[in-house]
XYZ file of C-alpha atoms in Angstrom:
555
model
C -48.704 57.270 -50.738
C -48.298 60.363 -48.496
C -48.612 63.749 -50.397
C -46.698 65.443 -47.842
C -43.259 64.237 -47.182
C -42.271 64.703 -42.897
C -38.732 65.482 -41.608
C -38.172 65.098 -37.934
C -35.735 67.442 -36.096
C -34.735 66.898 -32.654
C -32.178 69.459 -30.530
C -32.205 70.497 -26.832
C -32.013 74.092 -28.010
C -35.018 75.979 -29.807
C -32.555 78.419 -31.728
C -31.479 75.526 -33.176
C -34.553 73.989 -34.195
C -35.595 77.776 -35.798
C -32.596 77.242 -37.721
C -32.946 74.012 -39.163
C -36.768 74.537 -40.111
C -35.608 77.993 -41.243
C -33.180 75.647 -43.776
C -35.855 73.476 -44.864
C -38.022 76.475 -45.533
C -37.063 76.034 -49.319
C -38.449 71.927 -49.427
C -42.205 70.984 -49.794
C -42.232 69.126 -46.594
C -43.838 69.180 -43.020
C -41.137 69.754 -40.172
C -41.715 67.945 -36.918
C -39.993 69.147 -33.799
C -38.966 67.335 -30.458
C -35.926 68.581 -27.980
C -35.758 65.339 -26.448
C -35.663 61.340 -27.546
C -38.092 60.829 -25.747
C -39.882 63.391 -27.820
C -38.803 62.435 -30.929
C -39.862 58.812 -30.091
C -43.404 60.028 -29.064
C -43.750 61.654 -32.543
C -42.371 58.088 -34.609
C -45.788 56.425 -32.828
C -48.084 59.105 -34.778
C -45.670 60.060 -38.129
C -44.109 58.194 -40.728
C -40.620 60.384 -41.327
C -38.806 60.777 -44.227
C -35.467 61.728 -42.758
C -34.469 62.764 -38.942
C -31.739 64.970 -38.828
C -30.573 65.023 -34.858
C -28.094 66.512 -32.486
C -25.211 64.544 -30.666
C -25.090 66.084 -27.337
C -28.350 66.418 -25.387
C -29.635 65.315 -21.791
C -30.503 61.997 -20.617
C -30.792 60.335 -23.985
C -28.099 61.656 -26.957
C -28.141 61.467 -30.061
C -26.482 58.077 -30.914
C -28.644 56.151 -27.807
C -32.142 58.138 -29.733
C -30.674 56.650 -32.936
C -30.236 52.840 -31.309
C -33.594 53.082 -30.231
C -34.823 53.991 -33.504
C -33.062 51.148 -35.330
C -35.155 49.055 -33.104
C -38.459 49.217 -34.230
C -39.999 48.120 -36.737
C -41.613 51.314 -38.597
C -38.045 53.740 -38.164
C -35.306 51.045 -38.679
C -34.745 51.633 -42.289
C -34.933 56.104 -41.452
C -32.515 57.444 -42.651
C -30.524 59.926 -39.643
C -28.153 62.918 -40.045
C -26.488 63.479 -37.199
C -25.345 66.928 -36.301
C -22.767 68.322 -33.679
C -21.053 71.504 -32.452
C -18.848 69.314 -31.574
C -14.919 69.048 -33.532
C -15.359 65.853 -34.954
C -12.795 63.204 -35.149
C -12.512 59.717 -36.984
C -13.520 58.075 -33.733
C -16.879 60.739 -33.237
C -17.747 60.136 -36.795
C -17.494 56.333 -36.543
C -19.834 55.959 -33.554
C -22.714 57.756 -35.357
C -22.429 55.959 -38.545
C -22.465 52.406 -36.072
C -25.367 53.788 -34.250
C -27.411 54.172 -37.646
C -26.114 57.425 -38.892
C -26.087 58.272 -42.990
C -24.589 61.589 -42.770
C -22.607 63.533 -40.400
C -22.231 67.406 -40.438
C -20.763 69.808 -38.031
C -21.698 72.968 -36.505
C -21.720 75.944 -37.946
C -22.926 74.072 -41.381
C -23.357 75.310 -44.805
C -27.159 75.612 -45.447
C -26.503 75.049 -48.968
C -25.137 71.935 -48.506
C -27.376 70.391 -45.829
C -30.276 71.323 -48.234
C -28.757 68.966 -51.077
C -28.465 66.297 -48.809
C -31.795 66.871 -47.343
C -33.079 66.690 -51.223
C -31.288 63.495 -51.910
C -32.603 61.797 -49.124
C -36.345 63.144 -49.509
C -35.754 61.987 -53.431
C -34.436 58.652 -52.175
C -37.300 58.079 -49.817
C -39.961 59.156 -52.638
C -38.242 56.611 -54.558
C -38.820 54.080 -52.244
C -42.333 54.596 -51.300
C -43.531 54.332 -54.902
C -41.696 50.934 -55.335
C -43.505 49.766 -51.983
C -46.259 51.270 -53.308
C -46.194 49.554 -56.720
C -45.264 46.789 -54.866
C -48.121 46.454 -52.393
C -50.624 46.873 -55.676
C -48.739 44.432 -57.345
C -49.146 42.167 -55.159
C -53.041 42.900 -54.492
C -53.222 42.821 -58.299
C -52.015 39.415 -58.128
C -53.976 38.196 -55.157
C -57.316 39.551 -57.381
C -56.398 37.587 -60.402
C -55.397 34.395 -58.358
C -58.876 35.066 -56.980
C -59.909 35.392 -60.230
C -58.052 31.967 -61.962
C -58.928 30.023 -58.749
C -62.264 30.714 -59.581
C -62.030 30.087 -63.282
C -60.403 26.686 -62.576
C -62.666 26.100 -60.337
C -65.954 26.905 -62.803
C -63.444 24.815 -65.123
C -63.165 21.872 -63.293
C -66.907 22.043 -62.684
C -67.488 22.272 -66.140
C -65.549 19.455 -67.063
C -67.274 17.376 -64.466
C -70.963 18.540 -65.752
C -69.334 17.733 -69.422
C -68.002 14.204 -68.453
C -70.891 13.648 -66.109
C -73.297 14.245 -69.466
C -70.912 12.193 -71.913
C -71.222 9.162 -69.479
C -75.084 10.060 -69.373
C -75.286 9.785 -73.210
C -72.799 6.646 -73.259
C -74.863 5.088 -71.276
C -78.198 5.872 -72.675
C -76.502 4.977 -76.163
C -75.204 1.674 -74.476
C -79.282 1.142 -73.197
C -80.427 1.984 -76.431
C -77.982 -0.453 -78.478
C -79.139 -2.594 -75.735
C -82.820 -2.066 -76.349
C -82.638 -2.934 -79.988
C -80.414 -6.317 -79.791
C -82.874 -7.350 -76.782
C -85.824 -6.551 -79.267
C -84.186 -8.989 -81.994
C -83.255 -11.438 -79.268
C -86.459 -11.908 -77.785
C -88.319 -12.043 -80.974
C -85.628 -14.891 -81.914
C -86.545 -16.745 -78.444
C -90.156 -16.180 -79.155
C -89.835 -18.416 -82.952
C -87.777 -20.902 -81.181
C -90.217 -20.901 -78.301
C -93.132 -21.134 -81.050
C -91.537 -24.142 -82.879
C -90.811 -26.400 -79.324
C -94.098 -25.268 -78.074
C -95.844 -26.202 -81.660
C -94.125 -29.675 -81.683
C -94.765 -30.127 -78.110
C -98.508 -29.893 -78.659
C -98.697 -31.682 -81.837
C -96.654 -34.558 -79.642
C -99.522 -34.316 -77.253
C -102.075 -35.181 -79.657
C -100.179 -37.866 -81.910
C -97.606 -39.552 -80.338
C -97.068 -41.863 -82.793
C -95.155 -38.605 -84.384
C -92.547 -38.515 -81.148
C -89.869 -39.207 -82.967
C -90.702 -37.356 -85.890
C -91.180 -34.974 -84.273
C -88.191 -34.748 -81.198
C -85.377 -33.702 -83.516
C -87.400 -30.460 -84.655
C -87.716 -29.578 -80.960
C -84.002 -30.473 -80.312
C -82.677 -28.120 -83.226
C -85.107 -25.272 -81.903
C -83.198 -25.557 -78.366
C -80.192 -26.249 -79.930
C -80.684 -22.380 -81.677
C -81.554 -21.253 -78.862
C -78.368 -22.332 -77.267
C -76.761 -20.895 -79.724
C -78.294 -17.706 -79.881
C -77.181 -17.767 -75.851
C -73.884 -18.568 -76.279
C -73.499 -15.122 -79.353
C -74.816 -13.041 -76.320
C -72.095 -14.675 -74.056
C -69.463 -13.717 -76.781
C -70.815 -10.396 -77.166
C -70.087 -9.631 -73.737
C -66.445 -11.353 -73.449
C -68.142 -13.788 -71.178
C -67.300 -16.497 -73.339
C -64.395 -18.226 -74.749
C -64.468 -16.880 -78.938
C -62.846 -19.891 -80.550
C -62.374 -20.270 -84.298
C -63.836 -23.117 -86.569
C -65.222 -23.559 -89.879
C -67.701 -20.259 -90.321
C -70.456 -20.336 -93.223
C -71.031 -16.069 -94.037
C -73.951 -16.652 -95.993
C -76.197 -18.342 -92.993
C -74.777 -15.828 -90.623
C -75.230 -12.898 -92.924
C -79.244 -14.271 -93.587
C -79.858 -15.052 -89.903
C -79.308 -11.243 -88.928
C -80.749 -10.172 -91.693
C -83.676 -11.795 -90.806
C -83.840 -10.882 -87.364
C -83.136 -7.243 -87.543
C -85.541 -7.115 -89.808
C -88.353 -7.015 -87.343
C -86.280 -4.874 -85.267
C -85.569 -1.860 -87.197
C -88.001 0.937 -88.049
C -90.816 0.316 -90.551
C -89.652 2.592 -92.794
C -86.433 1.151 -93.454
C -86.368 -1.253 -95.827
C -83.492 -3.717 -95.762
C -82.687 -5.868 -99.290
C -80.256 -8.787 -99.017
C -78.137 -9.843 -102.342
C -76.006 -12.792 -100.862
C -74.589 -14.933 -103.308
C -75.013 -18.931 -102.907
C -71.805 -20.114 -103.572
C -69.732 -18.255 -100.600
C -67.234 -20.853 -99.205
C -66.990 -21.203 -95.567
C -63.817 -19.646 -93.940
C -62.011 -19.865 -90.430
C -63.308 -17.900 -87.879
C -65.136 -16.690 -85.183
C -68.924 -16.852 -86.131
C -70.147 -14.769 -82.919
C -67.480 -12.075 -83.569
C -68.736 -12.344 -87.408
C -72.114 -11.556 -86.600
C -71.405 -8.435 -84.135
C -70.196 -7.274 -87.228
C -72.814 -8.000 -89.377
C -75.493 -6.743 -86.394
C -73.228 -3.634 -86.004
C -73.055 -2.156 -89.579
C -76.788 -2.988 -90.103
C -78.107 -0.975 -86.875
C -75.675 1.738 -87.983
C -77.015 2.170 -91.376
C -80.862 2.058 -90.236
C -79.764 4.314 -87.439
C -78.128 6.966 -90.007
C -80.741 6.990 -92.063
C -83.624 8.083 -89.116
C -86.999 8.697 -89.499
C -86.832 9.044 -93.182
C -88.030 6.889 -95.233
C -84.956 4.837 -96.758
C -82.901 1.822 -97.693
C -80.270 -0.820 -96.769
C -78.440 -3.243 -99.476
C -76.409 -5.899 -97.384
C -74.613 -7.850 -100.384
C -72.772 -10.499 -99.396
C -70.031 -11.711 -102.734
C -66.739 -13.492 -103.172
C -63.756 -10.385 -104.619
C -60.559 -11.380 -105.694
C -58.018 -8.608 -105.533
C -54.825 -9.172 -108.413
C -51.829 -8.367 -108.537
C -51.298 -5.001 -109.747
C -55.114 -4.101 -108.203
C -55.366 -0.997 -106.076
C -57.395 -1.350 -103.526
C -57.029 0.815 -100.078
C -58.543 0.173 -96.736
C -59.944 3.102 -94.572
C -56.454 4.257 -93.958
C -55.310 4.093 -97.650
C -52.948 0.722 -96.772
C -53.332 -1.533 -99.565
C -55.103 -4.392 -99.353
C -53.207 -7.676 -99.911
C -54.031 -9.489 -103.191
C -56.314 -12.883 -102.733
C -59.464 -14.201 -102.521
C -61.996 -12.552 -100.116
C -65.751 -12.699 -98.841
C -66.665 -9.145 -99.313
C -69.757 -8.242 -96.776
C -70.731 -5.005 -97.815
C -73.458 -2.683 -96.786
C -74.613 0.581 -97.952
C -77.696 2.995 -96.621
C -79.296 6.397 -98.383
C -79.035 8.524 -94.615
C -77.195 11.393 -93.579
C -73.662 9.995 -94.955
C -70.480 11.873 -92.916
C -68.116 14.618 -93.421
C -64.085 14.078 -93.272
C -63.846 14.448 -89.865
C -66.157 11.989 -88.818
C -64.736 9.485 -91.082
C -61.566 9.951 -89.390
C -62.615 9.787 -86.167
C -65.869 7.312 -86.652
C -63.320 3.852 -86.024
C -62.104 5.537 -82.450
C -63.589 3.959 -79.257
C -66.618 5.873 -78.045
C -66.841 8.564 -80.741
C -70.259 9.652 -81.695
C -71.244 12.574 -83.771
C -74.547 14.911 -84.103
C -76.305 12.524 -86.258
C -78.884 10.143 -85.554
C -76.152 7.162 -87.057
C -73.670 7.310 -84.209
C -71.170 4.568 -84.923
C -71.902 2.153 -82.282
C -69.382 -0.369 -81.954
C -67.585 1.016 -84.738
C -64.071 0.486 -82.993
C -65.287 -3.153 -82.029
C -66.102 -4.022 -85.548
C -63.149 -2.711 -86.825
C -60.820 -4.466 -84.211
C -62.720 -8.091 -85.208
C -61.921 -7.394 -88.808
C -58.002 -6.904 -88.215
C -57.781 -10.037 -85.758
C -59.352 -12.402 -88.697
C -56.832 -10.624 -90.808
C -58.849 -8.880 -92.874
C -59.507 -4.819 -94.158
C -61.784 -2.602 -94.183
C -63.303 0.230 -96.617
C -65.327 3.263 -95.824
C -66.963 5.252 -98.445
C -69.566 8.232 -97.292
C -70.188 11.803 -98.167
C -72.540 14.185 -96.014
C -76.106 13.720 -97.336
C -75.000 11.180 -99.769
C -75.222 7.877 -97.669
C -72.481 5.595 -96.192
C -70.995 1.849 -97.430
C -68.620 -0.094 -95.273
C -67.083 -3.207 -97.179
C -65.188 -6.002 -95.144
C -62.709 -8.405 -96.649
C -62.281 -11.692 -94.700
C -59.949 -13.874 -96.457
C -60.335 -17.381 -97.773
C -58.066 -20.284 -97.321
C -57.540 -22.293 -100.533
C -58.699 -25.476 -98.966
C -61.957 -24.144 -98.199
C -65.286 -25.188 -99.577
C -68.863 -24.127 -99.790
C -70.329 -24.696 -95.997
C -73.859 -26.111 -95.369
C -75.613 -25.754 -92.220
C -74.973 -27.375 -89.438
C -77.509 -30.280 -88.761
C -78.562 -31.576 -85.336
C -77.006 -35.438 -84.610
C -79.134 -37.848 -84.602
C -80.284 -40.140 -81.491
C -76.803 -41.072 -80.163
C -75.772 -44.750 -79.185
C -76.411 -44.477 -75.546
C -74.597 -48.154 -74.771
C -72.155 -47.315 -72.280
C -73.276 -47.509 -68.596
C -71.167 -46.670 -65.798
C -71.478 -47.524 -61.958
C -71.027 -45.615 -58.121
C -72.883 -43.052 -56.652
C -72.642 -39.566 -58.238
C -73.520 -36.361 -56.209
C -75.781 -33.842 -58.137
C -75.483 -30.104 -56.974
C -78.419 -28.170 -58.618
C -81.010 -25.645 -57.496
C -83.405 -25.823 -60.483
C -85.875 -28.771 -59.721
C -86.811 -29.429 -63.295
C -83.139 -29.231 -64.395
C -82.376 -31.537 -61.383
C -85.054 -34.211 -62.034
C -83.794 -34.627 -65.805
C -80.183 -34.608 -64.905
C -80.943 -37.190 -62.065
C -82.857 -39.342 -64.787
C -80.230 -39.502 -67.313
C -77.394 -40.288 -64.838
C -80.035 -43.437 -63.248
C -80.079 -44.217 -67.040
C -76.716 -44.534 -67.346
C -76.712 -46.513 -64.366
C -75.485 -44.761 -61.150
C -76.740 -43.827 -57.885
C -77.599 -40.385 -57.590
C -77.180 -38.376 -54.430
C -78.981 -34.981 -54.861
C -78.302 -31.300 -52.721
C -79.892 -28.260 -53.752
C -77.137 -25.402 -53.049
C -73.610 -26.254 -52.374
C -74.213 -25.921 -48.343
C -76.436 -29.007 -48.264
C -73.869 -30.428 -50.729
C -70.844 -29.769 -49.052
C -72.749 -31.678 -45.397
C -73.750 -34.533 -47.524
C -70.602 -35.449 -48.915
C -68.789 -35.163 -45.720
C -71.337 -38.076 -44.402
C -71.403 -40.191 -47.516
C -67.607 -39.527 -48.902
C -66.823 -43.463 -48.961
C -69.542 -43.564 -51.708
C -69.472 -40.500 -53.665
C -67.478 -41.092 -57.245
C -67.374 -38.014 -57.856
C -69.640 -34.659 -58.099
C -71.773 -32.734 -60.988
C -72.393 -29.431 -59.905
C -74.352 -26.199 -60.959
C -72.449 -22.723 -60.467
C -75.179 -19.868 -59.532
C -76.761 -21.333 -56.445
C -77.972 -19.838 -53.466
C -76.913 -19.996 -49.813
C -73.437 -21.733 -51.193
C -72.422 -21.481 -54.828
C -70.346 -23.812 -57.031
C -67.542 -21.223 -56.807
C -67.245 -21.656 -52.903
C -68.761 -25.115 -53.151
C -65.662 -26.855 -55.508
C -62.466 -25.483 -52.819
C -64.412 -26.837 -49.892
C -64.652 -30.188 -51.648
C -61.056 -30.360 -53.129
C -59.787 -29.586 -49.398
C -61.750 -32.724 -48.278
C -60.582 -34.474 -51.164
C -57.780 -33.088 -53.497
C -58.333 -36.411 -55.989
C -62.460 -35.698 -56.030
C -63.545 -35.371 -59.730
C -65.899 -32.566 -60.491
C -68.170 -31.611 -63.213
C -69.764 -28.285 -63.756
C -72.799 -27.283 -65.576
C -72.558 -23.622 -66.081
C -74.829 -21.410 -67.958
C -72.349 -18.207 -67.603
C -69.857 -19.472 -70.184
C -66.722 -21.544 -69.942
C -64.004 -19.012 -70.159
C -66.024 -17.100 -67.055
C -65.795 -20.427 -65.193
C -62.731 -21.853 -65.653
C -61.058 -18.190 -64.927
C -62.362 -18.127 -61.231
C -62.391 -21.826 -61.016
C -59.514 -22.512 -62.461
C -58.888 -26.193 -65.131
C -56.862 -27.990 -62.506
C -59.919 -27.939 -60.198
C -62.314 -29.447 -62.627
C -63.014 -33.060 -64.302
C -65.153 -31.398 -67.236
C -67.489 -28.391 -68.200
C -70.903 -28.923 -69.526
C -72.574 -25.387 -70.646
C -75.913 -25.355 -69.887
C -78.214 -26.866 -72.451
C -76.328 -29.792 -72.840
C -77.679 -33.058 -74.448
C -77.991 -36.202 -73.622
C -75.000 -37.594 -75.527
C -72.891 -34.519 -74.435
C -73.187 -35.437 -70.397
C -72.449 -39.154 -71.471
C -69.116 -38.066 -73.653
C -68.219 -36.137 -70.305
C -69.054 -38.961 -67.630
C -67.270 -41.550 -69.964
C -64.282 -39.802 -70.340
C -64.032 -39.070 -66.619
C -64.668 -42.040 -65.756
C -62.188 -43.562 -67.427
C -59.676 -41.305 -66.038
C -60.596 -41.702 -63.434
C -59.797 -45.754 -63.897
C -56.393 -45.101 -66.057
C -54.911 -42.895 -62.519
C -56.046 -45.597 -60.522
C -54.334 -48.310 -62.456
């Protein structure tokens, strides 16, 4: 803001100029002085005016035209003008000045007084309005400098959050490739017993084979564990279908047991108490031993570097009527028989609020023990319709208890055993078309279907396949493919063939699971799955049945 307010005059007579700025003597403000408008116009390019007061009747440009030019710029449109006259005034004189921009109108000779008050009220009004343009202009810098200043909070924000997500993902994933570490650890030292026992019988075949077949079933239940152990890995990541069946807890519970027990850290000690007589129950046996695998690495993973303990009890509860017992959200459990898995460690233990958050998907918390899979385990427990119970205090250890229920008809389960020899009688007839690019998996496949008594066509990838059957398709019964093949793969292999031949039956061998096969594939496409190790009696169930099918349709 100015300090000095400015008041132009303008008259073509200096005695009247003296008089005004002898008038305006008695207010603090600068006169300015022109006797022209063209003057008074020169002086609006280097002043900012408070008020003009200016005569009617002067030469070449009067009073009203100076005041029409004013109201056309920019800086002087909003000055207020008092016009002054000698002149008698009428309604008509007094109109044109207030249309040509006048505010006040006062003729000659005038009362000093009263020109004074009006020259006050204006000065007052224009003070007025430079300090609200003045509080307004720092307004509005105040709120371009904290816009400035937000923007760039939101923007160190935002980066913040991305640095913060960008480091949760980093641990996520380094938790997911630890967690991964360990269950490869148990896995391969699984592989490497099975591996021991077929290689062990293998030799011992070498040097005695009189003992052959003593000594063949040993080497088919190894790779039938081994199968086994590949299709839990398959399950574990929702490659597989997870079907439900008749599931014996105290093998499962003693298998993991076993193998996580050269996983884990030497100085965690892991002691079983699994009761004998646990009945067998329907349910998923891969999603049953996630669970078992998850609370295990939990509890040796809570407890550290320390030295410490894990009791995995394994018992049959009944709950009565009348019995209150709560699950982790204090829901009652429902009264019946269940197989209570239960395991408790000595580590760190948890605090309220990690108990209420431990079940949520991706939680983890400062301690060593962070709850991996926790929201998994949980979510397999409710789908076999069973609860679950948390107990833990910080520095005092943690026990999780599941409760699977039992069905009344169930009874104690006994491990599976491996089949014996089968009754290979059945022999079929035609010429079958083998896709596979392992050569030893090839070769055996090609020797069981001669067995059986067809003619086998063989292609390596589904290219070569795909050229072969268009020469030989008068001949070809129908096709066993492999899925992961190079150049052309099963997946591109089976439309080709179904557009040269909707009616072509197809088998696949697949060693990615069925449910990841048959949802690209599709059922409608295929004649039969084999997963990949399949036995001899298995590939002779699937030929036999197609075969026949095949035969029935025709028919």
């Amino acid at each position: 803001m100015e300090s000095l307010q400015k008041i132009l005059i303008v008259d073509d007579k200096k005695e009247n100029l003296v008089a005004l700025r002898s008038v305006l003597r008695d207010v603090d403000v600068e006169v300015i002085e022109a006797l022209n408008g063209n003057e008074a116009l020169a002086a609006t390019l280097d002043h900012r005016f408070a008020l003009a007061i200016l005569d009617v009747m002067m030469p070449e440009m009067n009073g009203f035209e100076l005041a029409d030019h004013l109201r056309t710029e920019d800086t002087t449109r909003l000055l207020p003008i008092i016009f002054v006259t000698a002149l008698q005034s009428d309604e008509q004189h007094m109109f044109s000045g207030y249309e040509a921009g006048g505010v006040d109108y006062i003729t000659k000779p005038f009362n000093p007084k009263i020109l004074l008050a009006k020259v006050r009220i204006f000065l007052e009004l224009d003070r007025q309005r430079q300090e609200l343009k003045w509080q307004r202009d720092n307004l509005e810098l105040l709120v371009a400098e904290r816009t400035s200043e937000l923007e760039q909070e939101l923007s160190e924000r935002q980066r913040a959050e991305l640095e913060k997500s960008a480091l949760e993902q980093q641990l996520h994933q380094n938790q997911k490739l630890e967690s991964l570490g360990i269950l490869a650890g148990g896995i391969a030292h699984d592989f490497n017993n099975i591996l021991a026992v077929i290689v062990g019988y293998c030799g011992l075949t070498k040097i005695n084979y009189e003992q052959a077949e003593k000594n063949i079933p040993e080497i088919e239940k190894a790779a039938e564990r081994a199968a086994e152990l590949c299709r839990q890995m398959l399950a574990y990541a929702g490659k597989a279908t997870l079907t439900k069946s008749d599931v014996n807890a105290q093998v499962i519970v003693d298998e993991m047991v076993s193998m996580l027990k050269a996983t884990i850290q030497q100085n965690v000690i892991i002691t079983p108490n699994l009761a004998a007589d646990i009945p067998v129950f329907t349910g998923d046996a891969s999603q049953i031993r996630q669970v078992v695998m998850n609370l295990i690495i939990n509890a040796a993973e809570a407890i550290g570097n320390v030295e410490g303990e894990i009791n995995v009890s394994l018992q049959i509860t009944e709950i009565k009527a009348g019995q209150a017992e709560m699950d982790h959200l204090g829901m009652n459990i429902p009264t019946g028989c269940y197989i209570c898995f239960e395991v408790t460690d000595n580590g760190c233990g948890m605090d309220d609020e990690t108990k209420r958050k431990i079940f949520e998907p991706f939680y983890t918390t400062k301690f060593t023990g962070r709850g991996l899979g926790m929201s998994a385990v949980l979510g397999i427990i409710k789908a076999h319709n069973g609860a679950l119970q948390l107990f833990s205090q910080l520095g005092q250890g943690t026990t999780f208890k599941t409760y699977l229920p039992i069905q009344a008809s169930n009874k104690v389960g006994e491990e599976d055993q491996v089949g014996s020899t089968p009754e290979l009688t059945w022999e079929g007839s035609g010429t079958i078309l083998l896709v596979e690019d392992e050569d030893q998996i090839r070769f055996f496949a090609k020797s069981m279907l001669e067995m059986f008594g067809f003619t086998v066509l063989e292609a390596v990838n589904g290219k070569e396949a795909l050229e072969l059957y268009q020469k030989r398709t008068t001949v070809i019964r129908l096709v066993l493919t492999d899925m992961g093949m190079p150049v052309m793969d099963g997946y591109a292999l089976i439309p080709a063939l179904k557009q040269l031949n909707p009616k072509l039956p197809i088998i696949i061998t697949s060693g990615f699971g069925d449910a990841d096969v048959t949802s690209r594939v599709g059922t409608d496409n295929v004649a039969g799955i084999l997963s990949k190790p399949y036995r001899t009696e298995q590939l002779l169930e699937v030929l036999k049945r197609v075969i026949e099918d095949e035969v029935t349709v025709v028919e």
